[in-house]
Tab-separated table of C-alpha atoms and ligand atoms in Angstrom:
chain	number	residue	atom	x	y	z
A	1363	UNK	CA	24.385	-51.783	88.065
A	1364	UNK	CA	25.998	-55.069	90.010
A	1365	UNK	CA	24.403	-58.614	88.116
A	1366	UNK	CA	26.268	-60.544	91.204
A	1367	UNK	CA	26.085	-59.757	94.854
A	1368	UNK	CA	29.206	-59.100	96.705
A	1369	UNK	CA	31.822	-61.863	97.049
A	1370	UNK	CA	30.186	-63.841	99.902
A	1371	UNK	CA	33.241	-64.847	102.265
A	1372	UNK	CA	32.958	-66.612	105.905
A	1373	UNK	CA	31.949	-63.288	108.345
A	1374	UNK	CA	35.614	-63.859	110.155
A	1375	UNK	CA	37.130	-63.201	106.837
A	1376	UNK	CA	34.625	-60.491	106.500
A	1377	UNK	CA	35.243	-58.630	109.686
A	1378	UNK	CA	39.146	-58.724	108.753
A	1379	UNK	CA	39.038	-56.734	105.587
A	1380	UNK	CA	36.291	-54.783	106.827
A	1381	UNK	CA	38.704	-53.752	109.973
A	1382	UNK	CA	41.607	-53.175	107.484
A	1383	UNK	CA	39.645	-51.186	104.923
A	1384	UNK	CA	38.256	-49.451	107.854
A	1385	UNK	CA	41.513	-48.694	109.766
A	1386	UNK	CA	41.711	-45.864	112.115
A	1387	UNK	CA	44.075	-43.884	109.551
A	1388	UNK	CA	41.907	-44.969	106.376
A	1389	UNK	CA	38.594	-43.617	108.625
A	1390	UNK	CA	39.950	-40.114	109.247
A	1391	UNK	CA	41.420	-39.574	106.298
A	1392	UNK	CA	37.936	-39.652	104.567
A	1393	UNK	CA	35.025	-40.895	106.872
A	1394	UNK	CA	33.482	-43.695	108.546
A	1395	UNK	CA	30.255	-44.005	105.839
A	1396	UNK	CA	32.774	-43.336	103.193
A	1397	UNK	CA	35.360	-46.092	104.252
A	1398	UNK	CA	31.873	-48.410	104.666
A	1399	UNK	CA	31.118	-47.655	100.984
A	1400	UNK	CA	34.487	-48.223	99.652
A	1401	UNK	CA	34.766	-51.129	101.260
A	1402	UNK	CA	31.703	-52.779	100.077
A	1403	UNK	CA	32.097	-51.371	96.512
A	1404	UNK	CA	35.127	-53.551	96.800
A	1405	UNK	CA	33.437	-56.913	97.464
A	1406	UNK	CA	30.781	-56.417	94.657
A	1407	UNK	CA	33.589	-55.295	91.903
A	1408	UNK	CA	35.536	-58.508	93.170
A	1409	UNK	CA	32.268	-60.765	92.252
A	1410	UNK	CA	32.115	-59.082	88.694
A	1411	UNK	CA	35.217	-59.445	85.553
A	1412	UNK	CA	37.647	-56.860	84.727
A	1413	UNK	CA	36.080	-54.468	81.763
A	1414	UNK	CA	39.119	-55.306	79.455
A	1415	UNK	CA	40.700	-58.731	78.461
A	1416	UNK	CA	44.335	-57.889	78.223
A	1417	UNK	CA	47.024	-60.306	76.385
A	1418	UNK	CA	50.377	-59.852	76.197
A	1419	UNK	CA	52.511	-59.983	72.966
A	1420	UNK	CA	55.591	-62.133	72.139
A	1421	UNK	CA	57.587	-58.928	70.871
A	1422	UNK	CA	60.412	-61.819	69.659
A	1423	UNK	CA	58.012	-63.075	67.140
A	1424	UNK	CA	56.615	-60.443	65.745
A	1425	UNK	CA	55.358	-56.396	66.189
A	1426	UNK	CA	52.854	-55.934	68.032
A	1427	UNK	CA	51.155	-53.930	64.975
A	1428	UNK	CA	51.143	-57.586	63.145
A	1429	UNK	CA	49.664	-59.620	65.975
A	1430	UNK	CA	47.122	-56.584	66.823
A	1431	UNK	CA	46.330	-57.427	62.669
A	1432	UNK	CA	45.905	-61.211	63.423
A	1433	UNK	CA	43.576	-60.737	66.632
A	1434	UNK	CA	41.375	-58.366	64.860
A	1435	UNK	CA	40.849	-61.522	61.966
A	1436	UNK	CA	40.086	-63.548	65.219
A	1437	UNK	CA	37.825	-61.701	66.690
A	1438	UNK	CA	35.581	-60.862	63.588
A	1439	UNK	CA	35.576	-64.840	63.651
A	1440	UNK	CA	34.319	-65.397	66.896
A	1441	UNK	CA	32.113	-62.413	67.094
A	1442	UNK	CA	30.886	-62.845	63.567
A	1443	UNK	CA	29.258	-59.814	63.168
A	1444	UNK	CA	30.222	-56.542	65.253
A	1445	UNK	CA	33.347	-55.471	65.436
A	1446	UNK	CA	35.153	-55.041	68.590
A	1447	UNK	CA	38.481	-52.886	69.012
A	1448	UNK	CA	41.927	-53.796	69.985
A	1449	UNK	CA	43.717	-51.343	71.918
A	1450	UNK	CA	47.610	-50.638	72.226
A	1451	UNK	CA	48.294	-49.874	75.845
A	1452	UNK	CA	50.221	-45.995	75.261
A	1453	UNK	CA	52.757	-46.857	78.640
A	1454	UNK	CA	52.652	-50.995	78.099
A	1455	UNK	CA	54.077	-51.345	74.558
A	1456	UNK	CA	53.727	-55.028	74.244
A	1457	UNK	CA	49.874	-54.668	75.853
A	1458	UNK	CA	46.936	-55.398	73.745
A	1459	UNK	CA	43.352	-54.548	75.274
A	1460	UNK	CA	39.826	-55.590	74.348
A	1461	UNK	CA	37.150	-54.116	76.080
A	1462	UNK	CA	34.474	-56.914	77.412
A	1463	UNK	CA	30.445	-55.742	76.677
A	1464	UNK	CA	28.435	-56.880	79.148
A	1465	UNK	CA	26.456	-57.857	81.555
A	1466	UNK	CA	23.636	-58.800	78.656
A	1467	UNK	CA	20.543	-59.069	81.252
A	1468	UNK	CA	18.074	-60.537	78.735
A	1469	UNK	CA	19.793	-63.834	77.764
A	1470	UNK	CA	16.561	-66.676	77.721
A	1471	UNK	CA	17.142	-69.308	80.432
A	1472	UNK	CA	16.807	-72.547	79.058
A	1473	UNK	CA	15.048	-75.784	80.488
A	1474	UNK	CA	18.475	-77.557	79.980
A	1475	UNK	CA	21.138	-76.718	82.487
A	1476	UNK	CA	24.739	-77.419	83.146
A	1477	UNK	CA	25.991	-76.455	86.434
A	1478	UNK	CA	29.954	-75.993	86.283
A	1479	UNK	CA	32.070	-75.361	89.181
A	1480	UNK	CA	33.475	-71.847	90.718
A	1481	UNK	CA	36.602	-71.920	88.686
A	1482	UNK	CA	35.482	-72.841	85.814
A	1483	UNK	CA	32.485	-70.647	85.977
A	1484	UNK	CA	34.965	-67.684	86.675
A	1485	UNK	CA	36.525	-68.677	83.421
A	1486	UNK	CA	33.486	-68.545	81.271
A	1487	UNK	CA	32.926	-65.212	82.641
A	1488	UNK	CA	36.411	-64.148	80.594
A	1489	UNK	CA	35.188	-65.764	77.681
A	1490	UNK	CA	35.836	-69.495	77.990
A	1491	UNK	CA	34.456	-72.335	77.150
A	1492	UNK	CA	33.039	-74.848	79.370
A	1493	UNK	CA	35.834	-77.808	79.013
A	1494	UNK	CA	34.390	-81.058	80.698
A	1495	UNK	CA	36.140	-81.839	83.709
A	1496	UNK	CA	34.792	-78.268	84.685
A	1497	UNK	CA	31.162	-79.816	84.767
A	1498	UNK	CA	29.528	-80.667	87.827
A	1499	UNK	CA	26.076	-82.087	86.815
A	1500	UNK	CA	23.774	-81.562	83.605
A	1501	UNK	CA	20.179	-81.867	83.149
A	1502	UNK	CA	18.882	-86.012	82.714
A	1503	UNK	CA	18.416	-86.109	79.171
A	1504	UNK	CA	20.641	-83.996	77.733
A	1505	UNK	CA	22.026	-84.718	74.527
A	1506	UNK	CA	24.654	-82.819	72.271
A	1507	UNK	CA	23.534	-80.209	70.347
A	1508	UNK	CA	21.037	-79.123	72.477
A	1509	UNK	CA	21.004	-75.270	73.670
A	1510	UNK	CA	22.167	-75.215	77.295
A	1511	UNK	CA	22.142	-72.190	80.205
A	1512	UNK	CA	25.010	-72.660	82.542
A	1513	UNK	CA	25.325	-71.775	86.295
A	1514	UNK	CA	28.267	-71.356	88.508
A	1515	UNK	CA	28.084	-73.459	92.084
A	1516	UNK	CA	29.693	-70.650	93.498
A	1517	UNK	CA	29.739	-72.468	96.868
A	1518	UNK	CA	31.200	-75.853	95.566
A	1519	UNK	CA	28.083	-77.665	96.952
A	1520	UNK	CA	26.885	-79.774	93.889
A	1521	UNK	CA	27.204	-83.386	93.866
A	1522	UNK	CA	29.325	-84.280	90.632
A	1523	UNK	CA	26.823	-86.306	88.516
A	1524	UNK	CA	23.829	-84.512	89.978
A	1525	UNK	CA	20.902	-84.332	87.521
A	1526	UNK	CA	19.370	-81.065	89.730
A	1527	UNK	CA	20.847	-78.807	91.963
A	1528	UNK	CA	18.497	-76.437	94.105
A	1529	UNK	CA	21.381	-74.844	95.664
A	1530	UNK	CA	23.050	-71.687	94.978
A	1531	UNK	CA	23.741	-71.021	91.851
A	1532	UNK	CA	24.878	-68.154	89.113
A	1533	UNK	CA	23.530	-68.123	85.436
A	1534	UNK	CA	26.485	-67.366	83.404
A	1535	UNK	CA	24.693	-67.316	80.050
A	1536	UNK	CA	23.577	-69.839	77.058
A	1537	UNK	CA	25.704	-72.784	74.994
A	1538	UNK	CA	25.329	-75.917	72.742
A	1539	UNK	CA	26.270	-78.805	74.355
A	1540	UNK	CA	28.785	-81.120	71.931
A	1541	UNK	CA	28.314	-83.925	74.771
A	1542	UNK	CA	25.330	-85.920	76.067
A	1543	UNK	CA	24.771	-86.422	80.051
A	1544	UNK	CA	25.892	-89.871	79.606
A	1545	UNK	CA	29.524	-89.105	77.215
A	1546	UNK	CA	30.193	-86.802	80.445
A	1547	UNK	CA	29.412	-88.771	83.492
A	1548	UNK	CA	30.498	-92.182	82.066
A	1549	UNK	CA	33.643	-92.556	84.101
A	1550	UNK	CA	35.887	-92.148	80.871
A	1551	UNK	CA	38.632	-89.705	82.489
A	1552	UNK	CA	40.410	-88.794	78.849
A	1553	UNK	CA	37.865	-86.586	78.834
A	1554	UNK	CA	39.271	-83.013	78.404
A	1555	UNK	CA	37.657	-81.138	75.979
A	1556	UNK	CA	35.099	-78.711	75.302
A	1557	UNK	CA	31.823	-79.926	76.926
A	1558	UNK	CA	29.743	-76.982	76.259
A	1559	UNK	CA	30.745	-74.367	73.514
A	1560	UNK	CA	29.257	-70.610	74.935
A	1561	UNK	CA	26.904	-69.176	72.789
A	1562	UNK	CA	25.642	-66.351	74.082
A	1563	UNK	CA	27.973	-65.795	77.726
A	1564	UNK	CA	26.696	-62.959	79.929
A	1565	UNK	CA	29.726	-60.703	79.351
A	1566	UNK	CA	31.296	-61.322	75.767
A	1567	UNK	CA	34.992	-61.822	76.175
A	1568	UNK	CA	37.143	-63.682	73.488
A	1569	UNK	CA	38.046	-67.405	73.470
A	1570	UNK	CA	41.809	-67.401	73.692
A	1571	UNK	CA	41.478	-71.164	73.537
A	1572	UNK	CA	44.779	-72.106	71.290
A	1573	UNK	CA	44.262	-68.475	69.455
A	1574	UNK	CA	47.878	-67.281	68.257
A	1575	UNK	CA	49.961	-68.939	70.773
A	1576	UNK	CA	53.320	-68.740	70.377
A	1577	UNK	CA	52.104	-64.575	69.681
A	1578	UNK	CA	49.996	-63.618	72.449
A	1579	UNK	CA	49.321	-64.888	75.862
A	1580	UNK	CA	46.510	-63.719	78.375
A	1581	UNK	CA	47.913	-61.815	81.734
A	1582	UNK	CA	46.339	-59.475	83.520
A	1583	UNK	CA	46.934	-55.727	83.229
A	1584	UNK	CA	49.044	-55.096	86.837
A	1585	UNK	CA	51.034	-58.494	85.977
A	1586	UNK	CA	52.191	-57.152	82.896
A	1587	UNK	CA	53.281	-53.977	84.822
A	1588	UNK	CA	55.275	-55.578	86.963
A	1589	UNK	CA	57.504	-57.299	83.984
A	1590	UNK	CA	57.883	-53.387	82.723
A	1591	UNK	CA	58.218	-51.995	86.361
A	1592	UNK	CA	61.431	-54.716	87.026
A	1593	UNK	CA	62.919	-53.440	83.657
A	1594	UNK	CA	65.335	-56.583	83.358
A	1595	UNK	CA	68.347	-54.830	81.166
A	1596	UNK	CA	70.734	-57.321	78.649
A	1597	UNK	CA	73.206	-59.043	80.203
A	1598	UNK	CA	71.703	-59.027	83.790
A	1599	UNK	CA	70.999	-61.975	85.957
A	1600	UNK	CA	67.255	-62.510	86.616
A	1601	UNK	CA	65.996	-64.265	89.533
A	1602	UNK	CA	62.075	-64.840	89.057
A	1603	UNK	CA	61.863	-66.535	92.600
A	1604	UNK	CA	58.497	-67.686	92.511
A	1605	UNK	CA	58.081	-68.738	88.850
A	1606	UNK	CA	55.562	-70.845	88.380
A	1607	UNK	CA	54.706	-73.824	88.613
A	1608	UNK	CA	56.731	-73.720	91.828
A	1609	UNK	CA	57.961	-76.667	94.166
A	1610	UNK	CA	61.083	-75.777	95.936
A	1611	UNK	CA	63.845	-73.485	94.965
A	1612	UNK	CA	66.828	-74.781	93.832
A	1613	UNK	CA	69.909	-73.950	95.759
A	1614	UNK	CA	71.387	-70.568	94.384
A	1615	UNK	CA	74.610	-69.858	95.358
A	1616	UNK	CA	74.704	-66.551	92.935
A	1617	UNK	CA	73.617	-63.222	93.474
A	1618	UNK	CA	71.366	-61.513	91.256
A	1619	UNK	CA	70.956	-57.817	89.514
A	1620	UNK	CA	67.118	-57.995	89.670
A	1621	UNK	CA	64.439	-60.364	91.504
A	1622	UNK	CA	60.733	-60.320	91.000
A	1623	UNK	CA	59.424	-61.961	94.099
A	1624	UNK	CA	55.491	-62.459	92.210
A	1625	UNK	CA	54.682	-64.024	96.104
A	1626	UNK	CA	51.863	-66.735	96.560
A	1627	UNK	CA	49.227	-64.808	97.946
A	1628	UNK	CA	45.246	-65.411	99.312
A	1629	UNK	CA	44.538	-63.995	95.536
A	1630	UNK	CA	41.870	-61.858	97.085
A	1631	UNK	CA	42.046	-59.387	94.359
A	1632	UNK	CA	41.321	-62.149	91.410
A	1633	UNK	CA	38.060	-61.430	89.919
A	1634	UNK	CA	35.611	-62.486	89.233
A	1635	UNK	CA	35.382	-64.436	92.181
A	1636	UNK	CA	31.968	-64.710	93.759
A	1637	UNK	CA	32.638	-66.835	96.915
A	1638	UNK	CA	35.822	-67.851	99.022
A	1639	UNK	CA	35.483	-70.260	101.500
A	1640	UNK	CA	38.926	-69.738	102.894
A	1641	UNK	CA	38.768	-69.978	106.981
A	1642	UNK	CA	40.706	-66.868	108.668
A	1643	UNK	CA	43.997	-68.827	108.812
A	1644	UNK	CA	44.063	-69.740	105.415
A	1645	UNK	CA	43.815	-65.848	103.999
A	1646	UNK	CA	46.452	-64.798	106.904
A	1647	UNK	CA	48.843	-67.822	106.419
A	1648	UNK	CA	51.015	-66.055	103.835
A	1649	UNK	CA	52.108	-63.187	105.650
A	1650	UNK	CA	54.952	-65.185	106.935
A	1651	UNK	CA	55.584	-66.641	104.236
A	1652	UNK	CA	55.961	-63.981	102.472
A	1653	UNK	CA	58.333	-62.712	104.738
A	1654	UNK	CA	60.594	-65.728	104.633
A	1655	UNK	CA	60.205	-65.277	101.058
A	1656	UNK	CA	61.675	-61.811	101.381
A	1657	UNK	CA	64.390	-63.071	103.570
A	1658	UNK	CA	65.690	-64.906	100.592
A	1659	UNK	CA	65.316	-62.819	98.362
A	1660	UNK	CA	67.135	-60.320	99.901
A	1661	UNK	CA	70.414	-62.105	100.671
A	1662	UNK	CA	70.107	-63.300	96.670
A	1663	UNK	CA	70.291	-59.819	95.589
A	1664	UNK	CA	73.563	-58.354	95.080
A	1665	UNK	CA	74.041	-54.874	96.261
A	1666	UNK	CA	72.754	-52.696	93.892
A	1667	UNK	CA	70.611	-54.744	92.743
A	1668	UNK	CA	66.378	-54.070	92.215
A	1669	UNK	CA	63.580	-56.424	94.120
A	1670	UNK	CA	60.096	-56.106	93.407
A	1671	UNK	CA	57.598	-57.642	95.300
A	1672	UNK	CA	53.884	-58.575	94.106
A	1673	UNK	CA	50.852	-59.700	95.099
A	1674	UNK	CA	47.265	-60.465	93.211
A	1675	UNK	CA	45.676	-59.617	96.843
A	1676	UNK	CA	43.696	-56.732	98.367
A	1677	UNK	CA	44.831	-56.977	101.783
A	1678	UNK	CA	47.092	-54.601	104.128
A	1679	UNK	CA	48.483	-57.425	105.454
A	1680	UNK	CA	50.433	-58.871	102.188
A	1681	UNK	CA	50.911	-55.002	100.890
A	1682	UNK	CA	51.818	-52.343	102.610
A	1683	UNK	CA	52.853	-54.073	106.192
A	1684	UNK	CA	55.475	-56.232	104.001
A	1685	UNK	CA	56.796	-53.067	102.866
A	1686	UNK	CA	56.428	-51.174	106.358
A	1687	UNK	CA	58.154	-54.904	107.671
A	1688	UNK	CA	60.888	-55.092	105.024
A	1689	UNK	CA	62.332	-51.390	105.466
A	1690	UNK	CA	62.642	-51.695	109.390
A	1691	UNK	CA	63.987	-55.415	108.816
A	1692	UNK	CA	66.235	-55.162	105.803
A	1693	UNK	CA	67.994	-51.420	107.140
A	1694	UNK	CA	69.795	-52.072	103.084
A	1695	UNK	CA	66.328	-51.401	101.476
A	1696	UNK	CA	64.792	-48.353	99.749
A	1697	UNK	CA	61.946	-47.769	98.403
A	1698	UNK	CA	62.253	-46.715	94.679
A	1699	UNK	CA	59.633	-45.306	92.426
A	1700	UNK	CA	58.200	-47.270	89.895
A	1701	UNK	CA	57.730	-46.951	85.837
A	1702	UNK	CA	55.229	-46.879	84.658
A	1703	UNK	CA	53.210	-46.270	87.555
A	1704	UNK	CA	49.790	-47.025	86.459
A	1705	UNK	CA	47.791	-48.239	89.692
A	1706	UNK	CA	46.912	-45.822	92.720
A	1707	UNK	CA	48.989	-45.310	95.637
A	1708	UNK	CA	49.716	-47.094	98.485
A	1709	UNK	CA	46.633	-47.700	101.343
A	1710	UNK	CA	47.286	-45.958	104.234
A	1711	UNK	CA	47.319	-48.157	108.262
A	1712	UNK	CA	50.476	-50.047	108.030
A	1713	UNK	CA	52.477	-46.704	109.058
A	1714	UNK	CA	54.345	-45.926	106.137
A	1715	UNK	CA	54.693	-42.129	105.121
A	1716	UNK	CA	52.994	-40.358	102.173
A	1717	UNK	CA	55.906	-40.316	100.435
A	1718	UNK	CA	56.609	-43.870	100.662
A	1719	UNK	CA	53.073	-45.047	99.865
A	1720	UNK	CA	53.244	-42.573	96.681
A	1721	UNK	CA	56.114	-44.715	95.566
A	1722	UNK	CA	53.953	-47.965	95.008
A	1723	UNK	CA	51.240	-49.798	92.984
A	1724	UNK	CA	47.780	-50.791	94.632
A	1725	UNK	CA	45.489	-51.279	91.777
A	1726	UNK	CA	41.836	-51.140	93.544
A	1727	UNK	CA	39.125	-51.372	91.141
A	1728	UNK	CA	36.421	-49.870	93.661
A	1729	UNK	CA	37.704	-46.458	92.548
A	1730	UNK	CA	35.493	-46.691	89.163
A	1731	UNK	CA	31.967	-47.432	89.090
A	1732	UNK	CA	31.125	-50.937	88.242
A	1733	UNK	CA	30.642	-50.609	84.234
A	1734	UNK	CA	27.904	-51.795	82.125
A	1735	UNK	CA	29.483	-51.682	78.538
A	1736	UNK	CA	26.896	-52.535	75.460
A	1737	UNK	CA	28.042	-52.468	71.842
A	1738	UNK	CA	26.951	-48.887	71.234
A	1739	UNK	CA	28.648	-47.541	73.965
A	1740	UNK	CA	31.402	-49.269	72.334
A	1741	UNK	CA	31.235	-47.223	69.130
A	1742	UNK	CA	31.116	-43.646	71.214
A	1743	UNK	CA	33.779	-43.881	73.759
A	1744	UNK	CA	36.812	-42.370	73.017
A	1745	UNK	CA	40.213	-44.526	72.621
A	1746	UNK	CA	41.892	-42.753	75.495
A	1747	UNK	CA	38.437	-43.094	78.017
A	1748	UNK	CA	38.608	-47.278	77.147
A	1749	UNK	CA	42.372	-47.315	78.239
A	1750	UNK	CA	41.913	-44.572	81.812
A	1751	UNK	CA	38.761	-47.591	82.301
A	1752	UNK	CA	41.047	-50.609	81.067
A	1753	UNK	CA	43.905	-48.917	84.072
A	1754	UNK	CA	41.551	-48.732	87.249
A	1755	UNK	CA	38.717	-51.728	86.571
A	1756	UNK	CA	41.088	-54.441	86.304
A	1757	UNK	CA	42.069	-57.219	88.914
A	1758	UNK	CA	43.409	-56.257	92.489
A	1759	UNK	CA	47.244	-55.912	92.773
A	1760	UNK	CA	49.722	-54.628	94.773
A	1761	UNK	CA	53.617	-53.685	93.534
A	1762	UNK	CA	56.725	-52.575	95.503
A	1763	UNK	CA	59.961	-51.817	94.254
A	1764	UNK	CA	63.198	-51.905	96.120
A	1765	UNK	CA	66.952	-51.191	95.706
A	1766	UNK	CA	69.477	-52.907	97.994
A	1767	UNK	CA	71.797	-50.043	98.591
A	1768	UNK	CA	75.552	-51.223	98.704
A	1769	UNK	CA	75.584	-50.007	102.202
A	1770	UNK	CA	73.216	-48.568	104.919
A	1771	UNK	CA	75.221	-45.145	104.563
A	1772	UNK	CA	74.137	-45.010	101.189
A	1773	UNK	CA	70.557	-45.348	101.999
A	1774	UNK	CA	70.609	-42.674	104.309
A	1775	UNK	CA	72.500	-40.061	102.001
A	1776	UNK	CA	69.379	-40.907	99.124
A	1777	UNK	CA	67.011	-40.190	101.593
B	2170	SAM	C1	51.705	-65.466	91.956
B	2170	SAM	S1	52.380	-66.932	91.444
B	2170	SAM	C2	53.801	-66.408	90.517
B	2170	SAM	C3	53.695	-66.688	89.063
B	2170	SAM	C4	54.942	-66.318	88.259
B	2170	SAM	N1	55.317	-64.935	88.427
B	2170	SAM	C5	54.698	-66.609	86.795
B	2170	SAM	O1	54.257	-65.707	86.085
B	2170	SAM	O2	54.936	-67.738	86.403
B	2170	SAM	C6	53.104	-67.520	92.915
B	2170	SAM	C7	53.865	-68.806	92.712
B	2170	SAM	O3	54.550	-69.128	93.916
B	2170	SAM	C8	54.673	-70.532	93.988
B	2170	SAM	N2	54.962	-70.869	95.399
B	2170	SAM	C9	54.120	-71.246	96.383
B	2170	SAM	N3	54.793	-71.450	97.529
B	2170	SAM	C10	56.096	-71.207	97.271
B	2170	SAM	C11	57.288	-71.291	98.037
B	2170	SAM	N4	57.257	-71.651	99.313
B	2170	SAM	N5	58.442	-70.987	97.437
B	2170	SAM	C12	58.477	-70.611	96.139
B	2170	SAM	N6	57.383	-70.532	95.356
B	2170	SAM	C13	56.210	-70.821	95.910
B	2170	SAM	C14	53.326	-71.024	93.476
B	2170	SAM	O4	53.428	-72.317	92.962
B	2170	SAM	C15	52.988	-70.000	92.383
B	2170	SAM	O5	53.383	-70.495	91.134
């Protein structure tokens, strides 16, 4: 059962995923009601977190059997009490997963209240803490160590320094405060630390605040596909043309064996993410630049050499008409299957052929029930169930990889 509503977005924005989601090819391949259903399961998965936390290991350090040791420690520590698995992903070796119980509905409000702002309210959701400059207003007379319910100005419309907010606003669960109202609003801007310390969150996710980190890092599930799906080999150059924190490229003059074009994106599939207040333009500005994007990378790639393209978005628009767009642009692309191949398969409406959309990655998590995972259900559900769950309810994603044939013969005797 949803805790959050759908993701509320402008109705333009609205009425352009709807139309995508509903396309004339999606509609007949299943029905109008049923494409309406999908579509709307969509927005209210978006609003709620990913059932699994999933880190990545630094496999130079150490196994992965070692750190999985170390993380267990850790998270008897921070959830002094019951004990949580740690999954190895069976087709990401260097994958760790721990499953995230929640929502807990019957979490006491308090008279106390902290509002925080989207981001960092989509944070605490994944087990954060509430880190100051996150904090939009706080109750008059709070004090530190006083027991604190936090909300989420999902619409960014609290005044910073606000000592009420009637607006709208998302209870994200209970903490102590280690700050008064005043240490927070007094204009000191050093101020960077943690503000309120989560006791009992909604949905229980570890703190991977400075836990193990030259081990284990925190990426989500399709990201760390893509890293296996590129399958850099020794010796070969690497192009990761997008690396954050960006700025612009320098000039390359090389060509590369491999290029992982991770493109900035409208980020539509991030969750959770209960509002975006991005205008029509803003969520269709990247197409082209995405394209240009392509452009480069393509003439960076020596023949022979493997592109794959990604995207943390939902829509047609950055997925599948890149890769319809790229394959009638770039005649030396072909579409190459992927390993592992983990999300479902293509979306049909951008006219590419079953065959082609079979060959990539759309991870949609509308295509498992939203979950509601307690500690007892915990203890009864089999290894193997967790990671099947862990693979569909993650965040949205799209991957596509290529191979730039050494000529457009070649491509056509592959086909
Ligand atoms: C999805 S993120 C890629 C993150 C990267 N794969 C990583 O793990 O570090 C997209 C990145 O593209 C960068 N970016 C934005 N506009 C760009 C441009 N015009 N050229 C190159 N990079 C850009 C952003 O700063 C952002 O870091």
């Amino acid at each position: 059962m949803p805790i959050f509503p759908k993701i509320s977005l402008r109705p333009e924005v609205e009425n352009y995923l709807k139309e995508s989601f509903m396309n004339k090819e999606v509609v007949s391949a299943s029905s109008k009601q049923e494409a309406e259903r999908k579509f709307e399961a969509l927005l209210i998965h978006l609003a709620h977190p990913p059932s699994f936390t999933t880190v990545r290991v630094n496999t130079h350090l150490a196994s992965v059997d070692y750190v999985r040791g170390l993380l267990l420690d850790e998270l008897q520590k921070q959830f002094s009490g019951f004990s949580v698995p740690v999954l190895q992903h069976p087709a990401l070796p260097d994958v760790l997963l721990i499953p995230v119980t929640g929502p807990r509905r019957n979490i006491e409000k308090q008279q106390r209240e902290v509002i925080v702002g989207a981001q960092c309210g989509n944070a605490v959701l994944r087990g954060a803490h509430v880190y100051v400059p996150g904090i939009v207003s706080a109750s008059k007379f709070m004090k530190a160590g006083d027991v604190i319910s936090v909300y989420s100005d999902i619409k960014g419309k609290c005044k910073k320094g606000a000592k009420e907010f009637d607006g709208t606003k998302v209870f994200l669960g209970n903490g102590i405060s280690e700050l008064s109202r005043k240490d927070i609003f007094n204009g000191i801007p050093a101020l960077k630390g943690i503000g309120i310390r989560m006791t009992e969150p909604i949905y229980l996710s570890p703190s991977f605040d400075n836990v193990l980190p030259s081990y284990l890092f925190l990426q989500n599930l399709p990201s760390a596909v893509v890293a296996h799906v590129l399958n850099p080999q020794p010796g070969e150059k690497i192009l990761d043309l997008c690396a954050a924190p960006g700025g612009s490229p320098p000039f390359l003059p090389e060509s590369f064996d491999r290029i992982l074009l991770d493109a900035p994106c409208s980020g539509m599939g991030q969750r959770p993410n209960m509002a975006c207040t991005w205008t029509l333009k803003e969520v269709t500005s990247y197409q082209p630049l995405q394209r240009r994007l392509l452009n480069v990378a393509v003439k960076l790639l020596k023949p022979g050499g493997v592109l794959v393209y990604s995207t943390c978005t939902i829509t047609l628009a950055e997925n599948e008409e890149q890769v319809a767009w790229a394959l009638t642009t770039f005649p030396c692309l072909q579409l190459q299957p992927q390993e592992p191949q983990i999300g479902g398969e293509g979306m049909v409406g951008a006219g590419l052929s079953q065959g082609q959309l079979k060959q990539l990655q759309r991870f949609d998590p509308s295509v498992v029930p939203l979950q509601d995972m307690d500690t007892d259900c915990l203890g009864d559900t089999k290894g193997e169930d967790m990671i099947w769950l862990a693979n569909k309810d993650c965040i949205g994603f799209f991957i596509a990889k290529f191979l730039k044939c050494k000529s457009t013969e070649e491509k056509v005797s592959r086909k």
